[in-house]
């Protein structure tokens, strides 16, 4: 993930470089709790559907994973899916994870985030809830395979905001929805969204099957150029919206070239040092994935490569061994 707004703030007010602690890197863990999902999105890397998939972790196995991660003291845990809220013991897992993890996030389609469910999410104390929204109105509904999905997800956004939960939108850009990027950012402003995540299409799962729908190179470049200018306007205006991109670290190169035309050499040297320290894609280093069946991967898109299963050995042993 490329934290565009963060690096823009570094240009304005440079911070001291952080020193990495000695010893093995402890990763951010993205845990796909289940493949079950009430939507059928065209980009879904897990090829989820509203059915029961065999071989997923039992309750006892899942709780053992939480205890293991707690002892390892990972920096962050992201609960994802499928739709994580569709897992039968989601709230038990999340409650224990909240007590065990420094930073706990939820990645959801947002359609169930209303009423008592939203209350329970707030009570647990998630640090962040990311809701996938891939266009406005019918554009989103076609992409996500359900009429009314946009309205339901927007209701989830508003339920989170009403309960004081930090909430963001994740937008996967394709040739069909790319023209709505400005409208998505306008929606963020109108709803007081805390974070906007533009994701490039990843060729995994249905995203691979539908790769012909990927945004053309010219549209992708135009989108990043627009996003950089919009992010800079937000920084200059003191607006709190955080803008990030994902799954194409060349976005950082585009931003560096943009900055080189506008800032003094010493600021560019600082920015370059910060970008080099970040290092781009951190799959298998700063990021790890546990899939619904307990297999451990370098990240969520490396489903064809695994270092083992938490059904056989604890995550900490698989990661450090």
Tab-separated table of C-alpha atoms in Angstrom:
chain	number	residue	atom	x	y	z
A	1	UNK	CA	0.000	0.000	0.000
A	2	UNK	CA	1.317	3.422	-1.009
A	3	UNK	CA	0.346	6.078	1.548
A	4	UNK	CA	0.111	9.056	-0.769
A	5	UNK	CA	-1.174	11.590	1.763
A	6	UNK	CA	1.460	10.545	4.294
A	7	UNK	CA	4.305	11.226	1.892
A	8	UNK	CA	2.785	14.542	0.889
A	9	UNK	CA	2.854	15.588	4.534
A	10	UNK	CA	6.512	14.539	4.618
A	11	UNK	CA	7.198	17.099	1.898
A	12	UNK	CA	5.511	19.821	3.937
A	13	UNK	CA	6.896	18.900	7.369
A	14	UNK	CA	9.693	16.300	7.162
A	15	UNK	CA	9.978	13.890	10.080
A	16	UNK	CA	13.039	12.127	11.432
A	17	UNK	CA	13.689	8.759	9.760
A	18	UNK	CA	12.571	5.767	11.796
A	19	UNK	CA	15.032	3.083	12.744
A	20	UNK	CA	13.937	-0.485	12.284
A	21	UNK	CA	14.121	-2.584	15.419
A	22	UNK	CA	16.577	-5.488	15.323
A	23	UNK	CA	15.287	-9.007	14.830
A	24	UNK	CA	12.733	-10.548	12.478
A	25	UNK	CA	10.029	-8.283	11.087
A	26	UNK	CA	6.616	-8.910	12.592
A	27	UNK	CA	4.048	-8.645	9.825
A	28	UNK	CA	0.679	-7.066	9.448
A	29	UNK	CA	-1.561	-10.141	9.211
A	30	UNK	CA	-4.526	-10.176	6.847
A	31	UNK	CA	-6.778	-13.028	7.912
A	32	UNK	CA	-9.471	-14.175	5.502
A	33	UNK	CA	-11.896	-15.668	7.999
A	34	UNK	CA	-14.196	-17.213	5.385
A	35	UNK	CA	-14.854	-17.373	1.652
A	36	UNK	CA	-18.583	-17.000	2.181
A	37	UNK	CA	-20.017	-13.700	0.938
A	38	UNK	CA	-23.460	-12.354	0.059
A	39	UNK	CA	-22.051	-10.534	-2.997
A	40	UNK	CA	-20.374	-11.809	-6.145
A	41	UNK	CA	-17.838	-9.161	-7.118
A	42	UNK	CA	-16.140	-9.229	-10.507
A	43	UNK	CA	-12.679	-8.629	-9.027
A	44	UNK	CA	-12.892	-10.998	-6.029
A	45	UNK	CA	-9.496	-12.628	-5.517
A	46	UNK	CA	-10.986	-15.376	-3.307
A	47	UNK	CA	-13.789	-16.203	-5.789
A	48	UNK	CA	-16.253	-15.985	-2.910
A	49	UNK	CA	-19.941	-16.903	-3.058
A	50	UNK	CA	-22.892	-17.280	-0.715
A	51	UNK	CA	-22.271	-20.959	0.019
A	52	UNK	CA	-20.547	-22.949	2.753
A	53	UNK	CA	-16.994	-23.786	1.678
A	54	UNK	CA	-15.419	-26.976	3.068
A	55	UNK	CA	-12.283	-27.097	5.167
A	56	UNK	CA	-12.460	-23.703	6.845
A	57	UNK	CA	-11.023	-23.365	10.340
A	58	UNK	CA	-13.159	-24.614	13.204
A	59	UNK	CA	-13.950	-22.312	16.091
A	60	UNK	CA	-11.298	-23.952	18.248
A	61	UNK	CA	-8.675	-23.662	15.506
A	62	UNK	CA	-9.539	-20.013	14.878
A	63	UNK	CA	-9.296	-19.087	18.554
A	64	UNK	CA	-5.924	-20.847	18.755
A	65	UNK	CA	-4.729	-18.630	15.898
A	66	UNK	CA	-5.794	-15.523	17.822
A	67	UNK	CA	-3.894	-16.647	20.916
A	68	UNK	CA	-0.801	-17.381	18.849
A	69	UNK	CA	-0.919	-13.959	17.160
A	70	UNK	CA	-1.379	-12.329	20.555
A	71	UNK	CA	1.801	-13.931	21.843
A	72	UNK	CA	3.707	-12.880	18.720
A	73	UNK	CA	2.609	-9.239	19.202
A	74	UNK	CA	1.997	-8.455	15.550
A	75	UNK	CA	1.591	-4.736	14.760
A	76	UNK	CA	-1.845	-5.113	13.162
A	77	UNK	CA	-4.544	-7.647	12.323
A	78	UNK	CA	-7.027	-7.152	9.492
A	79	UNK	CA	-10.102	-9.391	9.511
A	80	UNK	CA	-11.299	-9.989	5.965
A	81	UNK	CA	-13.152	-12.509	3.811
A	82	UNK	CA	-15.217	-13.299	1.728
A	83	UNK	CA	-17.470	-11.297	3.983
A	84	UNK	CA	-16.022	-11.738	7.490
A	85	UNK	CA	-19.322	-10.871	9.153
A	86	UNK	CA	-20.826	-14.005	7.596
A	87	UNK	CA	-18.586	-16.274	9.688
A	88	UNK	CA	-20.590	-17.887	12.495
A	89	UNK	CA	-18.161	-16.948	15.284
A	90	UNK	CA	-16.961	-13.612	13.927
A	91	UNK	CA	-17.756	-11.626	17.056
A	92	UNK	CA	-16.019	-14.095	19.363
A	93	UNK	CA	-12.890	-13.955	17.210
A	94	UNK	CA	-13.029	-10.167	16.951
A	95	UNK	CA	-13.575	-9.641	20.682
A	96	UNK	CA	-10.549	-11.738	21.609
A	97	UNK	CA	-8.487	-10.178	18.827
A	98	UNK	CA	-9.290	-6.697	20.147
A	99	UNK	CA	-7.853	-7.601	23.531
A	100	UNK	CA	-4.804	-9.217	21.949
A	101	UNK	CA	-3.818	-6.865	19.108
A	102	UNK	CA	-2.508	-3.329	19.098
A	103	UNK	CA	-4.385	-2.438	15.907
A	104	UNK	CA	-7.508	-4.208	14.678
A	105	UNK	CA	-9.209	-3.496	11.354
A	106	UNK	CA	-12.176	-4.908	9.471
A	107	UNK	CA	-12.452	-5.257	5.690
A	108	UNK	CA	-16.105	-5.671	4.721
A	109	UNK	CA	-18.593	-5.029	1.940
A	110	UNK	CA	-20.585	-2.994	4.456
A	111	UNK	CA	-24.002	-4.343	3.528
A	112	UNK	CA	-24.629	-5.822	6.991
A	113	UNK	CA	-23.244	-2.900	9.003
A	114	UNK	CA	-26.522	-1.629	10.414
A	115	UNK	CA	-28.424	-1.791	13.667
A	116	UNK	CA	-27.203	-4.258	16.263
A	117	UNK	CA	-24.330	-5.426	14.057
A	118	UNK	CA	-22.975	-1.884	13.812
A	119	UNK	CA	-23.433	-1.477	17.562
A	120	UNK	CA	-21.372	-4.593	18.246
A	121	UNK	CA	-18.615	-3.456	15.872
A	122	UNK	CA	-18.464	-0.167	17.765
A	123	UNK	CA	-18.475	-1.918	21.144
A	124	UNK	CA	-15.531	-4.120	20.152
A	125	UNK	CA	-13.530	-1.022	19.297
A	126	UNK	CA	-12.150	-1.619	15.816
A	127	UNK	CA	-9.471	0.906	14.948
A	128	UNK	CA	-10.641	1.045	11.346
A	129	UNK	CA	-13.389	-0.323	9.113
A	130	UNK	CA	-12.740	-0.447	5.367
A	131	UNK	CA	-15.798	-0.752	3.129
A	132	UNK	CA	-15.544	-1.736	-0.534
A	133	UNK	CA	-17.457	0.522	-2.912
A	134	UNK	CA	-16.688	0.308	-6.618
A	135	UNK	CA	-18.671	3.132	-8.121
A	136	UNK	CA	-21.822	5.156	-7.637
A	137	UNK	CA	-25.269	3.573	-7.705
A	138	UNK	CA	-25.880	1.062	-10.482
A	139	UNK	CA	-22.206	1.007	-11.509
A	140	UNK	CA	-21.283	-0.404	-8.107
A	141	UNK	CA	-24.252	-2.781	-8.115
A	142	UNK	CA	-23.273	-4.316	-11.465
A	143	UNK	CA	-19.674	-4.686	-10.325
A	144	UNK	CA	-20.649	-6.323	-7.048
A	145	UNK	CA	-23.438	-8.508	-8.398
A	146	UNK	CA	-26.372	-7.256	-6.370
A	147	UNK	CA	-28.978	-4.583	-6.988
A	148	UNK	CA	-29.099	-2.235	-4.021
A	149	UNK	CA	-25.563	-3.036	-2.848
A	150	UNK	CA	-24.522	0.622	-3.141
A	151	UNK	CA	-27.328	1.846	-0.904
A	152	UNK	CA	-26.652	-0.901	1.632
A	153	UNK	CA	-22.913	-0.186	1.749
A	154	UNK	CA	-23.528	3.547	2.081
A	155	UNK	CA	-25.859	2.832	4.986
A	156	UNK	CA	-22.992	0.878	6.541
A	157	UNK	CA	-20.656	3.834	6.075
A	158	UNK	CA	-23.121	6.142	7.769
A	159	UNK	CA	-23.708	3.683	10.602
A	160	UNK	CA	-19.970	3.605	11.288
A	161	UNK	CA	-19.666	7.388	11.194
A	162	UNK	CA	-22.642	7.759	13.532
A	163	UNK	CA	-20.889	5.512	16.053
A	164	UNK	CA	-17.533	7.267	15.855
A	165	UNK	CA	-15.768	4.490	13.951
A	166	UNK	CA	-12.962	5.483	11.584
A	167	UNK	CA	-14.136	4.367	8.159
A	168	UNK	CA	-12.666	4.265	4.669
A	169	UNK	CA	-13.715	3.368	1.143
A	170	UNK	CA	-11.848	0.931	-1.072
A	171	UNK	CA	-12.374	1.484	-4.799
A	172	UNK	CA	-11.026	-1.017	-7.350
A	173	UNK	CA	-10.641	0.826	-10.639
A	174	UNK	CA	-11.632	-0.751	-13.955
A	175	UNK	CA	-12.505	0.565	-17.400
A	176	UNK	CA	-16.178	0.531	-16.379
A	177	UNK	CA	-15.931	2.661	-13.240
A	178	UNK	CA	-12.738	4.696	-13.703
A	179	UNK	CA	-14.647	7.754	-14.894
A	180	UNK	CA	-16.396	7.889	-11.513
A	181	UNK	CA	-13.217	8.495	-9.510
A	182	UNK	CA	-14.029	12.220	-9.023
A	183	UNK	CA	-17.519	11.306	-7.840
A	184	UNK	CA	-16.074	8.803	-5.376
A	185	UNK	CA	-13.893	11.493	-3.851
A	186	UNK	CA	-16.844	13.877	-3.750
A	187	UNK	CA	-18.732	11.166	-1.867
A	188	UNK	CA	-15.874	10.936	0.630
A	189	UNK	CA	-16.091	14.678	1.235
A	190	UNK	CA	-19.875	14.669	1.574
A	191	UNK	CA	-19.942	11.745	4.015
A	192	UNK	CA	-16.896	12.696	6.088
A	193	UNK	CA	-14.995	9.561	5.056
A	194	UNK	CA	-11.626	9.234	6.798
A	195	UNK	CA	-9.713	7.321	4.112
A	196	UNK	CA	-9.904	6.587	0.387
A	197	UNK	CA	-8.069	3.585	-1.046
A	198	UNK	CA	-7.706	3.285	-4.821
A	199	UNK	CA	-6.829	-0.297	-5.684
A	200	UNK	CA	-5.549	-1.328	-9.081
A	201	UNK	CA	-7.114	-4.546	-10.365
A	202	UNK	CA	-5.239	-7.669	-9.268
A	203	UNK	CA	-5.264	-10.633	-11.637
A	204	UNK	CA	-6.332	-13.216	-9.054
A	205	UNK	CA	-9.568	-15.165	-8.671
A	206	UNK	CA	-12.359	-13.460	-10.614
A	207	UNK	CA	-10.003	-10.539	-11.144
A	208	UNK	CA	-7.950	-12.839	-13.351
A	209	UNK	CA	-11.000	-14.145	-15.191
A	210	UNK	CA	-12.148	-10.566	-15.818
A	211	UNK	CA	-8.748	-9.029	-16.513
A	212	UNK	CA	-10.100	-7.723	-19.823
A	213	UNK	CA	-12.046	-5.177	-17.754
A	214	UNK	CA	-8.865	-3.676	-16.293
A	215	UNK	CA	-8.442	0.057	-16.792
A	216	UNK	CA	-6.393	0.992	-19.834
A	217	UNK	CA	-2.897	2.337	-19.179
A	218	UNK	CA	-3.888	5.864	-20.176
A	219	UNK	CA	-6.880	5.841	-17.827
A	220	UNK	CA	-4.755	4.511	-14.959
A	221	UNK	CA	-2.162	7.232	-15.451
A	222	UNK	CA	-4.819	9.914	-15.715
A	223	UNK	CA	-6.444	8.594	-12.537
A	224	UNK	CA	-3.201	8.737	-10.570
A	225	UNK	CA	-2.446	12.220	-11.882
A	226	UNK	CA	-5.913	13.325	-10.765
A	227	UNK	CA	-5.594	11.583	-7.406
A	228	UNK	CA	-2.231	13.212	-6.678
A	229	UNK	CA	-3.631	16.669	-7.399
A	230	UNK	CA	-6.725	15.965	-5.307
A	231	UNK	CA	-4.604	14.690	-2.415
A	232	UNK	CA	-2.376	17.757	-2.586
A	233	UNK	CA	-5.401	20.054	-2.551
A	234	UNK	CA	-6.598	18.259	0.590
A	235	UNK	CA	-3.206	18.704	2.265
A	236	UNK	CA	-3.087	22.407	1.395
A	237	UNK	CA	-6.630	22.908	2.684
A	238	UNK	CA	-5.940	21.020	5.904
A	239	UNK	CA	-8.606	18.440	5.106
A	240	UNK	CA	-8.312	15.175	7.074
A	241	UNK	CA	-9.030	12.751	4.198
A	242	UNK	CA	-6.210	10.210	3.869
A	243	UNK	CA	-5.594	8.924	0.330
A	244	UNK	CA	-3.713	5.707	-0.404
A	245	UNK	CA	-3.288	3.413	-3.410
A	246	UNK	CA	-2.593	-0.284	-3.674
A	247	UNK	CA	-1.353	-3.057	-5.935
A	248	UNK	CA	0.813	-0.932	-8.221
A	249	UNK	CA	3.822	0.560	-6.471
A	250	UNK	CA	4.722	2.479	-9.636
A	251	UNK	CA	2.279	5.037	-8.215
A	252	UNK	CA	5.119	6.083	-5.912
A	253	UNK	CA	7.364	6.768	-8.903
A	254	UNK	CA	4.678	8.939	-10.475
A	255	UNK	CA	4.374	10.878	-7.228
A	256	UNK	CA	8.150	11.316	-6.936
A	257	UNK	CA	8.288	12.753	-10.454
A	258	UNK	CA	5.403	15.075	-9.590
A	259	UNK	CA	7.192	16.268	-6.462
A	260	UNK	CA	10.492	16.835	-8.285
A	261	UNK	CA	8.803	19.522	-10.382
A	262	UNK	CA	7.518	21.398	-7.336
A	263	UNK	CA	9.852	21.081	-4.349
A	264	UNK	CA	13.414	21.985	-3.434
A	265	UNK	CA	16.163	19.349	-3.790
A	266	UNK	CA	16.511	18.833	-0.026
A	267	UNK	CA	12.817	17.967	0.283
A	268	UNK	CA	13.089	15.576	-2.660
A	269	UNK	CA	16.106	13.902	-1.060
A	270	UNK	CA	14.061	13.389	2.112
A	271	UNK	CA	11.111	12.024	0.153
A	272	UNK	CA	13.320	9.648	-1.796
A	273	UNK	CA	14.875	8.371	1.454
A	274	UNK	CA	11.427	7.788	2.934
A	275	UNK	CA	10.261	5.917	-0.159
A	276	UNK	CA	13.389	3.768	-0.174
A	277	UNK	CA	12.866	2.943	3.508
A	278	UNK	CA	9.299	1.893	2.694
A	279	UNK	CA	10.601	-0.309	-0.106
A	280	UNK	CA	7.396	-0.973	-2.024
A	281	UNK	CA	5.663	-4.352	-1.983
A	282	UNK	CA	6.193	-6.032	1.383
A	283	UNK	CA	4.582	-9.413	0.648
A	284	UNK	CA	6.226	-12.087	2.778
A	285	UNK	CA	8.149	-9.467	4.764
A	286	UNK	CA	5.885	-6.899	6.372
A	287	UNK	CA	2.651	-8.597	5.296
A	288	UNK	CA	1.319	-12.125	5.794
A	289	UNK	CA	-1.956	-13.810	4.967
A	290	UNK	CA	-3.929	-16.599	6.614
A	291	UNK	CA	-6.603	-17.964	4.296
A	292	UNK	CA	-9.970	-19.457	5.375
A	293	UNK	CA	-8.542	-22.985	5.458
A	294	UNK	CA	-5.593	-21.902	7.595
A	295	UNK	CA	-2.900	-21.839	4.926
A	296	UNK	CA	-0.281	-19.111	5.323
A	297	UNK	CA	0.729	-17.074	2.264
A	298	UNK	CA	3.074	-14.108	1.615
A	299	UNK	CA	-0.012	-11.967	1.007
A	300	UNK	CA	-3.640	-12.324	-0.010
A	301	UNK	CA	-2.882	-12.715	-3.728
A	302	UNK	CA	-0.288	-15.519	-3.424
A	303	UNK	CA	-2.874	-18.270	-3.055
A	304	UNK	CA	-0.744	-20.652	-5.112
A	305	UNK	CA	2.165	-20.496	-2.667
A	306	UNK	CA	2.017	-21.461	0.997
A	307	UNK	CA	4.533	-21.991	3.783
A	308	UNK	CA	2.209	-24.331	5.669
A	309	UNK	CA	-1.039	-24.406	7.599
A	310	UNK	CA	-1.984	-23.202	11.066
A	311	UNK	CA	-3.897	-26.471	11.383
A	312	UNK	CA	-0.522	-28.201	11.598
A	313	UNK	CA	1.819	-25.597	13.134
A	314	UNK	CA	1.293	-22.212	14.792
A	315	UNK	CA	1.607	-19.144	12.592
A	316	UNK	CA	4.602	-17.920	14.590
A	317	UNK	CA	6.542	-21.100	13.821
A	318	UNK	CA	5.650	-20.957	10.147
A	319	UNK	CA	6.670	-17.300	9.926
A	320	UNK	CA	9.935	-17.455	11.854
A	321	UNK	CA	11.011	-21.000	10.994
